[in-house]
PDB file of C-alpha atoms in Angstrom:
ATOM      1  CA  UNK A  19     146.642 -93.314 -83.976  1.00 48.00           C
ATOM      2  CA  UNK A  20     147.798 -96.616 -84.143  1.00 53.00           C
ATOM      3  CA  UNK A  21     147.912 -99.835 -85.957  1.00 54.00           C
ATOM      4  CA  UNK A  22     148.385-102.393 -83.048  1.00 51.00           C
ATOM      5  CA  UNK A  23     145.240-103.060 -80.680  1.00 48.00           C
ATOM      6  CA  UNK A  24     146.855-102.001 -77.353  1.00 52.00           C
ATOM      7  CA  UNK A  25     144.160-104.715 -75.562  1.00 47.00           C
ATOM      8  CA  UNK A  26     146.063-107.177 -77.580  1.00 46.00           C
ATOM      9  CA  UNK A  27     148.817-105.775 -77.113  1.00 45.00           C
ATOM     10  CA  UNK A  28     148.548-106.083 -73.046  1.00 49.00           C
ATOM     11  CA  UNK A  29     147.260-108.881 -73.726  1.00 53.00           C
ATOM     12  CA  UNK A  30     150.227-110.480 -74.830  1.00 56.00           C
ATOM     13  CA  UNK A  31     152.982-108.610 -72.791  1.00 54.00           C
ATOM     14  CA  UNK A  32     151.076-109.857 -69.873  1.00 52.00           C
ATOM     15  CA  UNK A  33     151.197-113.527 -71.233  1.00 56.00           C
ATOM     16  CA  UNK A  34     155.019-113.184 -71.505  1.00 54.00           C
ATOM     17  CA  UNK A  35     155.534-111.791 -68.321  1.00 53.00           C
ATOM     18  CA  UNK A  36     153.668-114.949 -66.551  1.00 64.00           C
ATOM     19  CA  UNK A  37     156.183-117.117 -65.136  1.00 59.00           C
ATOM     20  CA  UNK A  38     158.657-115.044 -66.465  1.00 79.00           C
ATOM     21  CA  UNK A  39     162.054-115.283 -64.790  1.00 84.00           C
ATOM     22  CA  UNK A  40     162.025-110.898 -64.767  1.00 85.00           C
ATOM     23  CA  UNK A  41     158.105-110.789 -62.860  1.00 84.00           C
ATOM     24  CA  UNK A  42     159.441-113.511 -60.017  1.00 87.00           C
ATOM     25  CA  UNK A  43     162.413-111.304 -59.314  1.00 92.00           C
ATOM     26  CA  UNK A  44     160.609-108.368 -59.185  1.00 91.00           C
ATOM     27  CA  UNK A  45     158.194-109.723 -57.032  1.00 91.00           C
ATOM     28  CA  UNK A  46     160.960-111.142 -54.638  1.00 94.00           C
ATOM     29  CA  UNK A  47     162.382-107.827 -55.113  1.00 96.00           C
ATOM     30  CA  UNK A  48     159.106-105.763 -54.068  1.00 96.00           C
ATOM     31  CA  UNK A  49     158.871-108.677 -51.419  1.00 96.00           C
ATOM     32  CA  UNK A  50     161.931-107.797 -49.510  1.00 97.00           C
ATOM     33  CA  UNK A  51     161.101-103.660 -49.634  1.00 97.00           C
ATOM     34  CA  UNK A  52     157.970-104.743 -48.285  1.00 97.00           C
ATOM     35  CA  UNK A  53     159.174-106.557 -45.220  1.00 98.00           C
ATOM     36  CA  UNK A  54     161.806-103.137 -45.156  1.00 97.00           C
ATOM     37  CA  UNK A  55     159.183-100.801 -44.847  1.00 98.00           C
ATOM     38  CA  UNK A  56     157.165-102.478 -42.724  1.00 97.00           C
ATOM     39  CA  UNK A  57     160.386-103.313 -40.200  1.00 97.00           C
ATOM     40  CA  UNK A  58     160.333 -99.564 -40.379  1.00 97.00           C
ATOM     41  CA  UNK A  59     156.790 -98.853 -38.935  1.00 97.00           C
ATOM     42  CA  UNK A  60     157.842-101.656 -35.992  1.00 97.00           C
ATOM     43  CA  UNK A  61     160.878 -99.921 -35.358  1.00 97.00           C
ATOM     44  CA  UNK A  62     159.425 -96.327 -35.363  1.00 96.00           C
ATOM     45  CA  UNK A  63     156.455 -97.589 -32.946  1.00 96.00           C
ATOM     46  CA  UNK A  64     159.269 -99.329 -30.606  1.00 96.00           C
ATOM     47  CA  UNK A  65     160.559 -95.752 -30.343  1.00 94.00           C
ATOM     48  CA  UNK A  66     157.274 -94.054 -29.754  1.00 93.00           C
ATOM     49  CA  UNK A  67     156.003 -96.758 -27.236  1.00 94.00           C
ATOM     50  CA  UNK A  68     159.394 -96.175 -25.512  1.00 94.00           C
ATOM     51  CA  UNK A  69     158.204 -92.884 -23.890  1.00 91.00           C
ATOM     52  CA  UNK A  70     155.170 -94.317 -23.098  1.00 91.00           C
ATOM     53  CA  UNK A  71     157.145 -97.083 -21.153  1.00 93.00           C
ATOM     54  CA  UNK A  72     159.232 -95.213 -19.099  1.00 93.00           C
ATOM     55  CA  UNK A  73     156.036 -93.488 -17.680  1.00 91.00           C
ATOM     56  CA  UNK A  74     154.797 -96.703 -15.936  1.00 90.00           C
ATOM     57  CA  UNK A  75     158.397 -97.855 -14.795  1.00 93.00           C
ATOM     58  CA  UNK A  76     159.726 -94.229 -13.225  1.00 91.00           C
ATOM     59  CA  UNK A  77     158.897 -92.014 -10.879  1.00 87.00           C
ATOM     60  CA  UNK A  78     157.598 -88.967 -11.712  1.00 83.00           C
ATOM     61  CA  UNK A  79     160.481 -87.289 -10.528  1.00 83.00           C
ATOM     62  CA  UNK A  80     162.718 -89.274 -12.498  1.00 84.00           C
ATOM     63  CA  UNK A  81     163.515 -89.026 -16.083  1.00 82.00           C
ATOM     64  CA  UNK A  82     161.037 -90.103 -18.470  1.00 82.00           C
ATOM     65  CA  UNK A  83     163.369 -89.531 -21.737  1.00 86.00           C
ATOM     66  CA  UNK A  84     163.745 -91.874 -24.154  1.00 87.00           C
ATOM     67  CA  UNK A  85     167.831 -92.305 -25.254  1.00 87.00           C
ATOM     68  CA  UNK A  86     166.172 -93.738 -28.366  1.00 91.00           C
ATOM     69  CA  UNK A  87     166.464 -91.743 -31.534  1.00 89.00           C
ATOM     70  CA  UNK A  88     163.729 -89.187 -32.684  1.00 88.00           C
ATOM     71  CA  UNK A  89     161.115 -92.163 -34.640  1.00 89.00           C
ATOM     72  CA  UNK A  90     158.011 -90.295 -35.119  1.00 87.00           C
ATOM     73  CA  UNK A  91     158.428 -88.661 -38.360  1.00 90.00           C
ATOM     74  CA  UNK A  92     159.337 -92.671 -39.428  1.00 93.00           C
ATOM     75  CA  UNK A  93     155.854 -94.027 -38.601  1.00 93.00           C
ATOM     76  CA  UNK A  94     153.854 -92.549 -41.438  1.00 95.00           C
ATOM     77  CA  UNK A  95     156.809 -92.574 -44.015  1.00 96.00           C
ATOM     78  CA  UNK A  96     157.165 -96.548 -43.140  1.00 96.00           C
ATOM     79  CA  UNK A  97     153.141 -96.373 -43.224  1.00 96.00           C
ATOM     80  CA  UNK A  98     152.564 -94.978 -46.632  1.00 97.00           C
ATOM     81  CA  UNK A  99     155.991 -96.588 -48.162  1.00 97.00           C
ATOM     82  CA  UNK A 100     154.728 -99.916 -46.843  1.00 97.00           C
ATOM     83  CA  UNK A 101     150.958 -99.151 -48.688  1.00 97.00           C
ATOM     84  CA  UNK A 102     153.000 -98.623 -52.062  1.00 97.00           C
ATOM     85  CA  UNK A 103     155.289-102.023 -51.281  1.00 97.00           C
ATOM     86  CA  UNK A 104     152.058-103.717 -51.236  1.00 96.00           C
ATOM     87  CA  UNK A 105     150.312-102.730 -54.275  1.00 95.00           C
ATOM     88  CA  UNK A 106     154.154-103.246 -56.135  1.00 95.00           C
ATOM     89  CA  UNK A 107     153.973-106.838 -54.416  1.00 95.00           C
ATOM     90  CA  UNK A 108     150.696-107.435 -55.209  1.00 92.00           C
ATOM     91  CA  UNK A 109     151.099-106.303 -59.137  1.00 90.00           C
ATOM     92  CA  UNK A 110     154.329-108.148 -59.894  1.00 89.00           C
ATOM     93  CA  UNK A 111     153.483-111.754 -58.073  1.00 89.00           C
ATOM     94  CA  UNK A 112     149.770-111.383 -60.257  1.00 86.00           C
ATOM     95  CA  UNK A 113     151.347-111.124 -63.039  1.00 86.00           C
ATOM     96  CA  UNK A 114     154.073-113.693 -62.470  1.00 86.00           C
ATOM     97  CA  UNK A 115     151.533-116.501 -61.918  1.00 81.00           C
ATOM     98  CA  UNK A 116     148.899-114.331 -64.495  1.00 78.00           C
ATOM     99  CA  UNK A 117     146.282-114.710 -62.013  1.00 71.00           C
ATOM    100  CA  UNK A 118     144.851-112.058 -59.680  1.00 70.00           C
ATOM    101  CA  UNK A 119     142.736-114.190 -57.665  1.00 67.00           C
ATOM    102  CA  UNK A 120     145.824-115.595 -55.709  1.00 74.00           C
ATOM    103  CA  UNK A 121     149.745-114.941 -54.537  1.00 84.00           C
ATOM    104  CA  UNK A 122     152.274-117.918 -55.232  1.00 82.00           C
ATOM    105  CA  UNK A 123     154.712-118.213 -52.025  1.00 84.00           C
ATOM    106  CA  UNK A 124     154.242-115.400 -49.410  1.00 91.00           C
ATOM    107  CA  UNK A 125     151.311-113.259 -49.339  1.00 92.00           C
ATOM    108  CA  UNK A 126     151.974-109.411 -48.346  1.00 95.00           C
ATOM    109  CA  UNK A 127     150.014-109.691 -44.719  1.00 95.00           C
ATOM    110  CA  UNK A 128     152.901-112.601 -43.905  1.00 96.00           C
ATOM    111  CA  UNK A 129     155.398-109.883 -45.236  1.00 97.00           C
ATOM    112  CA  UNK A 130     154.053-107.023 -43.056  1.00 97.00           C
ATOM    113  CA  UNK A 131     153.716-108.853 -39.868  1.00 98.00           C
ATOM    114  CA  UNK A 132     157.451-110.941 -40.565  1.00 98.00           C
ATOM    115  CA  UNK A 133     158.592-107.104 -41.245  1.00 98.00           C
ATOM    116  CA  UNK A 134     157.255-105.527 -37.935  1.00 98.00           C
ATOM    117  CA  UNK A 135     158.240-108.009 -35.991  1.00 98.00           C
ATOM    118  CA  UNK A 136     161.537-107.595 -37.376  1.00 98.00           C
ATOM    119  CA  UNK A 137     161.092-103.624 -36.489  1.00 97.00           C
ATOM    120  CA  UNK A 138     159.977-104.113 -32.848  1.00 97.00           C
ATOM    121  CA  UNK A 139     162.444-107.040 -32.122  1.00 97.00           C
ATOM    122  CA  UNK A 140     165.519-104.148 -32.901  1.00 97.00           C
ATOM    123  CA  UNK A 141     163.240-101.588 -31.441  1.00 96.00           C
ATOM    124  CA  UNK A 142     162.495-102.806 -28.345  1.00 96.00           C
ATOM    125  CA  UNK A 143     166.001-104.017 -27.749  1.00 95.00           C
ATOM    126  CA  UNK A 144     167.233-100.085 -27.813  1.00 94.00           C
ATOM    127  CA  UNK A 145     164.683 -99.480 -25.159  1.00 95.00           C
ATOM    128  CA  UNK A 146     165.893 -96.866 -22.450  1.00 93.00           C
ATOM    129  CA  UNK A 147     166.813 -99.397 -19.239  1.00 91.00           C
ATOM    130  CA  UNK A 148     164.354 -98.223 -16.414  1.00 92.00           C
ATOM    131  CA  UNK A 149     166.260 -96.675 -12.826  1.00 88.00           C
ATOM    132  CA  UNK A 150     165.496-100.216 -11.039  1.00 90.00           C
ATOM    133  CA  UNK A 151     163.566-103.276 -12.245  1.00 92.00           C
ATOM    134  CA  UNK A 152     160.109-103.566 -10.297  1.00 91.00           C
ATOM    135  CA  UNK A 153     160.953-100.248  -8.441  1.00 90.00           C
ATOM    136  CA  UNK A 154     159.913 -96.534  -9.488  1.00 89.00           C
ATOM    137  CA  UNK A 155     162.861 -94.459  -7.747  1.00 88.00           C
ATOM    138  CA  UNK A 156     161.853 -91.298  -6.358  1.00 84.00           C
ATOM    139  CA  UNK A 157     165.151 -88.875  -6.396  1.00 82.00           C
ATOM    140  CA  UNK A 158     164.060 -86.016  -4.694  1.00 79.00           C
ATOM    141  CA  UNK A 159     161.407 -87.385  -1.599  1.00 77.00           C
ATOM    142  CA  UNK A 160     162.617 -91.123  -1.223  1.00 80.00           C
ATOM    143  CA  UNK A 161     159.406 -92.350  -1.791  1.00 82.00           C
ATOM    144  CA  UNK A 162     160.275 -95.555  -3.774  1.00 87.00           C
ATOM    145  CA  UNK A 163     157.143 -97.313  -5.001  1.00 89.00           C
ATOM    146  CA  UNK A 164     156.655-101.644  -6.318  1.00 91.00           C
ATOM    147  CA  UNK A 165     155.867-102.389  -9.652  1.00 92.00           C
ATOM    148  CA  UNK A 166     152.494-103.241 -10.256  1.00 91.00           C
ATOM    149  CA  UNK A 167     151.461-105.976 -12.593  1.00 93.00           C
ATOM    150  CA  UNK A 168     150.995-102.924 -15.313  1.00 91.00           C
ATOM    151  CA  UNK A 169     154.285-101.986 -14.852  1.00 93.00           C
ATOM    152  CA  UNK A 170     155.874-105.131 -15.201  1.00 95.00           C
ATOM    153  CA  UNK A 171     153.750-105.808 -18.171  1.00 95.00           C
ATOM    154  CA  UNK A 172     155.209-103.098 -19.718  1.00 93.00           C
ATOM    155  CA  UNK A 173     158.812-104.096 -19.174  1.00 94.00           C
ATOM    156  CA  UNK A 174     157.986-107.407 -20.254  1.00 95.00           C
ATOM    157  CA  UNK A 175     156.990-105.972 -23.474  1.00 95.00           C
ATOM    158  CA  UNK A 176     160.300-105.908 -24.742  1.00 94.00           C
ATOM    159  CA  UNK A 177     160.251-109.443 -25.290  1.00 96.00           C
ATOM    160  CA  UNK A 178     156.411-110.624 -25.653  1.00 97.00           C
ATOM    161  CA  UNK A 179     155.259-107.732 -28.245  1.00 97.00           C
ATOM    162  CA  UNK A 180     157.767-108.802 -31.061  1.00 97.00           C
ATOM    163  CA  UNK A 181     157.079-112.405 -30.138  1.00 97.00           C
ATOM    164  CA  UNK A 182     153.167-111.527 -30.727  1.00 97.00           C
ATOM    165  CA  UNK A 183     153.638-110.413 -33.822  1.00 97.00           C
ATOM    166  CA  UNK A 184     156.137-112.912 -34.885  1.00 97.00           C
ATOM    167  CA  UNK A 185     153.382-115.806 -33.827  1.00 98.00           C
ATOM    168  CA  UNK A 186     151.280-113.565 -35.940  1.00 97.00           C
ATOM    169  CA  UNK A 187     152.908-113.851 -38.701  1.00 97.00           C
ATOM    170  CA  UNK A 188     153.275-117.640 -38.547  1.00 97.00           C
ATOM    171  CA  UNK A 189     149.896-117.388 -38.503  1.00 97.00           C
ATOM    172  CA  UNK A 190     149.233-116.210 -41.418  1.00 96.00           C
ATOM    173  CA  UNK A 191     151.539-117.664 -43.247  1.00 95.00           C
ATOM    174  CA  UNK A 192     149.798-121.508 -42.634  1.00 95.00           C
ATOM    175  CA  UNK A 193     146.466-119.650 -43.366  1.00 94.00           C
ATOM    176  CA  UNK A 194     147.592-118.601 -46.345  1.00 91.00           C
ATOM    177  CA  UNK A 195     148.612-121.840 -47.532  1.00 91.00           C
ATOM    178  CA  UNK A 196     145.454-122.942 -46.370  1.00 92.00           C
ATOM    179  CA  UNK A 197     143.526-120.399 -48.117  1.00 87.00           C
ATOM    180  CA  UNK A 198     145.920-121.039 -51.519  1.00 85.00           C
ATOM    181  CA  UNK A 199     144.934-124.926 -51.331  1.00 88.00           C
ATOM    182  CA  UNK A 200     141.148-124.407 -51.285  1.00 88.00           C
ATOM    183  CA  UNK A 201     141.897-121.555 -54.054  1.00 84.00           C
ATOM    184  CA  UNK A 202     143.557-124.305 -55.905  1.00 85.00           C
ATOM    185  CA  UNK A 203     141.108-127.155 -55.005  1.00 89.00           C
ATOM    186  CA  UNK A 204     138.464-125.088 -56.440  1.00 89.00           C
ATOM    187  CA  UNK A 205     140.343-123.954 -59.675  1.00 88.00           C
ATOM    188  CA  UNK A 206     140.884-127.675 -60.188  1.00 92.00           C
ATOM    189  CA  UNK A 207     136.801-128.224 -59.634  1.00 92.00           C
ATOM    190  CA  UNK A 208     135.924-125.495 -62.110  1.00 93.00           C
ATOM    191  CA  UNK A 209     138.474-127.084 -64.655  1.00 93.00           C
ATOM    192  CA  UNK A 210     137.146-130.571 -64.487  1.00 93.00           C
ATOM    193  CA  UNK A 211     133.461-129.184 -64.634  1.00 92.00           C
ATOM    194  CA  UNK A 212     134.353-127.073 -68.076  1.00 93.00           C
ATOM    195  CA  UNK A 213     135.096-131.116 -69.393  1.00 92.00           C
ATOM    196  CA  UNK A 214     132.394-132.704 -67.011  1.00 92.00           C
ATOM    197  CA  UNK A 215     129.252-129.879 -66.563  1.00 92.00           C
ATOM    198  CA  UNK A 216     127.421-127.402 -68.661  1.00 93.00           C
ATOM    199  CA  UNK A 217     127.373-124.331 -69.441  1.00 93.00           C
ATOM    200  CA  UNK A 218     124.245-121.770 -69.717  1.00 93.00           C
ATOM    201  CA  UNK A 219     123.362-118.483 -70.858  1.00 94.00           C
ATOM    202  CA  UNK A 220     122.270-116.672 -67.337  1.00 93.00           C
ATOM    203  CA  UNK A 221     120.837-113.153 -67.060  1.00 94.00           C
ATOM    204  CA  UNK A 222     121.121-110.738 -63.878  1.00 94.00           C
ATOM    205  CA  UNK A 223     117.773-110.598 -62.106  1.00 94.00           C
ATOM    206  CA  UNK A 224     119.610-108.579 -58.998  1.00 91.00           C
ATOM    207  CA  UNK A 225     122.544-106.096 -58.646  1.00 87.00           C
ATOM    208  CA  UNK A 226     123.698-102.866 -56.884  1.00 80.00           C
ATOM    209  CA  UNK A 227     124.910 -99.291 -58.071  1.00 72.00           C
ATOM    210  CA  UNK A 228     128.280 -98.940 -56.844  1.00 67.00           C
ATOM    211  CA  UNK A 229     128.325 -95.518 -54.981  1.00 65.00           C
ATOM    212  CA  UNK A 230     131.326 -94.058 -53.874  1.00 62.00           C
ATOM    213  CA  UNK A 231     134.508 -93.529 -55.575  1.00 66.00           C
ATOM    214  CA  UNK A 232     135.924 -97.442 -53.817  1.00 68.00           C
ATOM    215  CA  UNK A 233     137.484 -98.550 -57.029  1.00 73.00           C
ATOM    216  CA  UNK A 234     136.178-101.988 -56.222  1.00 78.00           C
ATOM    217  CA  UNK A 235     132.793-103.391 -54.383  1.00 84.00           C
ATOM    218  CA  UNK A 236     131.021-106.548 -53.086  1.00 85.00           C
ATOM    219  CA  UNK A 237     128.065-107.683 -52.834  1.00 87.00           C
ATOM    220  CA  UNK A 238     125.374-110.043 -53.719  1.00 89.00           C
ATOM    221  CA  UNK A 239     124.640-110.822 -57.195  1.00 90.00           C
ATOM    222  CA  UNK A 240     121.452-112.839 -57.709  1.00 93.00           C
ATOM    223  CA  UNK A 241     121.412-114.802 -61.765  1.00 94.00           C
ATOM    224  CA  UNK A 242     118.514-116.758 -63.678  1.00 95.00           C
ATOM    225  CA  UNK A 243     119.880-119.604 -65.854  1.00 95.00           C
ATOM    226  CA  UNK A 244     117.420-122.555 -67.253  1.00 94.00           C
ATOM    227  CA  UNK A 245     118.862-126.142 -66.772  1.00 91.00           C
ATOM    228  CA  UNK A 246     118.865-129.119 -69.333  1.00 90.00           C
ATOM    229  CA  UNK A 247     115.496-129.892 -68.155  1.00 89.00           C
ATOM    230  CA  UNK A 248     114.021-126.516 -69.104  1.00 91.00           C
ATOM    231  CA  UNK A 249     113.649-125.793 -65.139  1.00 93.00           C
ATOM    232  CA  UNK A 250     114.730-122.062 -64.149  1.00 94.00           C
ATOM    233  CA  UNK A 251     116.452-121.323 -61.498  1.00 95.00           C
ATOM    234  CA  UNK A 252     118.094-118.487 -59.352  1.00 95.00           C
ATOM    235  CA  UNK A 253     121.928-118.653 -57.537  1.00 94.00           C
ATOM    236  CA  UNK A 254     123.394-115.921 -55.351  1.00 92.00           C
ATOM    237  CA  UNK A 255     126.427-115.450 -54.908  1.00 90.00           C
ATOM    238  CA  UNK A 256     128.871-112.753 -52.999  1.00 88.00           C
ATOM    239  CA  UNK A 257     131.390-111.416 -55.492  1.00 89.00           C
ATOM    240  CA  UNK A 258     133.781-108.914 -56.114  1.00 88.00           C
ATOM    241  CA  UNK A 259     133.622-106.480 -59.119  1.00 87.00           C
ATOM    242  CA  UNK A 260     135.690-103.611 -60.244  1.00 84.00           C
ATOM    243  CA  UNK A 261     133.163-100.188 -59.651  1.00 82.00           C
ATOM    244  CA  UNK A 262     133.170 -99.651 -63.618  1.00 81.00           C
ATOM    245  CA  UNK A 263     132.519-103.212 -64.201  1.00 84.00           C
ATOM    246  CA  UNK A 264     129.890-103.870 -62.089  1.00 87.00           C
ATOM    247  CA  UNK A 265     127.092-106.059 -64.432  1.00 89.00           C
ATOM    248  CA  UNK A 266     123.262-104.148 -64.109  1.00 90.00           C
ATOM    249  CA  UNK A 267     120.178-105.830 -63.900  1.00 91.00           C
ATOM    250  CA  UNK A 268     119.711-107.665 -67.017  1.00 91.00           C
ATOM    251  CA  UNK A 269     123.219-108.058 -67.978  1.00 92.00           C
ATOM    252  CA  UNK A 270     124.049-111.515 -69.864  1.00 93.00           C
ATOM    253  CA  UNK A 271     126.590-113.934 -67.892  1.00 94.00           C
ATOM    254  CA  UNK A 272     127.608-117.351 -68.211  1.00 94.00           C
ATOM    255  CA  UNK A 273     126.665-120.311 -65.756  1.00 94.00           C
ATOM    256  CA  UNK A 274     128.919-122.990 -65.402  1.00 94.00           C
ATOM    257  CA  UNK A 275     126.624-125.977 -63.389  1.00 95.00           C
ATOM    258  CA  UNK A 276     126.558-129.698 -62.991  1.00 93.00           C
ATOM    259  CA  UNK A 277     124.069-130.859 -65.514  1.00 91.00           C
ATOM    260  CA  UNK A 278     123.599-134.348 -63.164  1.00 90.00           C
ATOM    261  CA  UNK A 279     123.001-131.809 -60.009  1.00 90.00           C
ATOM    262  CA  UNK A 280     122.139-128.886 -60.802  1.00 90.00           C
ATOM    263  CA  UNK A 281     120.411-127.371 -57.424  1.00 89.00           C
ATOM    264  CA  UNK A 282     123.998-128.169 -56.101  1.00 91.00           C
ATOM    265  CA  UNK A 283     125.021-124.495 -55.687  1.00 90.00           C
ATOM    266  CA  UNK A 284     128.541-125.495 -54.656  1.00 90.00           C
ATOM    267  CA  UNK A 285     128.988-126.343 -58.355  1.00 92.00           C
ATOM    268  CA  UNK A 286     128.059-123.213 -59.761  1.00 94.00           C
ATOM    269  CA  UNK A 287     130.153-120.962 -61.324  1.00 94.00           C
ATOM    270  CA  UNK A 288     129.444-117.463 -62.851  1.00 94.00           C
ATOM    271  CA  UNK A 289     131.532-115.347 -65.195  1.00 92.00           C
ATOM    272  CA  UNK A 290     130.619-111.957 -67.491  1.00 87.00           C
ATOM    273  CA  UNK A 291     130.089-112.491 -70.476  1.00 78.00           C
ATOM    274  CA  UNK A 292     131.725-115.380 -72.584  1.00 81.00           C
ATOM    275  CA  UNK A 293     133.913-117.490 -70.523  1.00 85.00           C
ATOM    276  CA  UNK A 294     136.344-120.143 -71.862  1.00 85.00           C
ATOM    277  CA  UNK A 295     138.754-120.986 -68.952  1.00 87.00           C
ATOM    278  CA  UNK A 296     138.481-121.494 -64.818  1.00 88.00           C
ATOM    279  CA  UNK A 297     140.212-117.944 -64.671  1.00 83.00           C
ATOM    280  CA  UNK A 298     137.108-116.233 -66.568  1.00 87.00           C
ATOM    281  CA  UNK A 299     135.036-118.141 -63.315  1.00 90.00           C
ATOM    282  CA  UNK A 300     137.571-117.183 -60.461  1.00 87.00           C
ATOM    283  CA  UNK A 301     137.976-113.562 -61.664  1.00 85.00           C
ATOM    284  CA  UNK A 302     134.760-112.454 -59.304  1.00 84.00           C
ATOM    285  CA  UNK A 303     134.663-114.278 -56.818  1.00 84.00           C
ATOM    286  CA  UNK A 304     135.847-114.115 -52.988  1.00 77.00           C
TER     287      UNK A 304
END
């Protein structure tokens, strides 16, 4: 038993930790294992793809061994060690900015990708040399053959694969600041409409039963809400909901709407239950 509420309790330690100085650095810290393990699933696939390599640039009566150190017990270690960098990433930078709906700085794909590229870029450069570039030497009938363009694609890969991936994760770094500026545009809409709009008791008129033990699902949610006017009116909308949390038919939620527009379903916003801040709106949706 115990005298302390341990929601409140949560509550509150989760309210400290939010820009805390201790949640950014463990975030940066989880950060950096994340681009480690990840550098080691790039560097472990260099080693495998190595093999593979030689087979298109030798003979077959040449050697086809890799001077490259055993890597393939390092490709699911780095895979699952990677998986748990994530979700350590993931936890600490949501609970630095106290908001699970986005990542402040670098999200963990840009971390990944940075992180193999890293992997195959000191991978591919302890690639076994081939006998001759654009020739497979044959030792034992003379029968030297050209390169084809396969071959040479394949050689090549030493420098264009890491470069891929390092483009890659350029990529998605701009698209995640991209994708962080519309999350914050729209934050910044649902906090003006809280002043601005309305708010309605809605109802759920359409759900789903989560099957499956996925500890989260999407899909459509369809809500009745009656405007200033008395006028009712239905809104779908595509969210995201924990499997234990998912709201049945007939469960009460809150409509946020603009009471000058309100068939303007860009300015609709849903939350469970009571819902006091642009957080309660974000929480479900995409």
């Amino acid at each position: 038993m115990s005298t302390i509420d341990p929601a409140a309790a949560r509550s509150e330690r989760l309210e400290r930790q939010r820009g805390s100085t201790g949640a950014a650095l463990a975030a940066a810290a989880f950060a950096l294992l994340l681009v480690a393990t990840s550098a080691v699933i790039g560097y472990s696939f260099a080693g495998i793809l190595d093999t593979f390599r030689l087979m298109q640039l030798n003979s077959v009566f040449s050697n086809w061994e890799s001077q490259m150190p055993d890597t393939t017990f390092g490709l699911p270690i780095g895979i699952f060690a990677t998986i748990a960098a994530w979700a350590l990433y993931a936890k600490w930078n949501h609970r630095f900015t106290g908001d699970t709906t986005r990542f402040v700085g670098v999200g963990p794909l840009t971390l990944v990708l940075l992180g193999l590229a890293i992997g195959l870029w000191l991978g591919c450069s302890a690639w076994t040399a081939p006998d001759q570039p654009g020739t497979r030497i044959d030792p034992t009938f003379g029968e030297h053959e050209a390169w084809g363009a396969g071959a040479w694609i394949f050689y090549a890969a030493q420098w264009w694969l890491p470069a891929l991936v390092g483009v890659l994760a350029v990529a998605a770094y701009f698209a995640g600041v991209a994708g962080r500026r519309r999350s914050a545009g729209r934050t910044a809409l649902i906090e003006r409409m809280l002043v601005t709009g309305r708010r309605a008791p809605g109802v759920v008129t359409e759900s789903t039963l989560p099957s499956g033990e996925a500890s989260s699902v999407l899909f459509t949610l369809t809500v009745k809400f009656t405007d200033l006017n008395g006028t009712d009116r239905w809104v779908k909308r595509t969210v995201k909901y924990r499997t234990a949390e998912v709201p049945p038919v007939g469960a009460p939620v809150t409509v946020l709407y603009d009471p000058a527009n309100p068939g303007d379903t860009s300015r609709i916003f849903l939350a469970s239950g009571p819902a006091e801040t642009a957080a309660d709106f974000r929480r479900n949706e995409l």
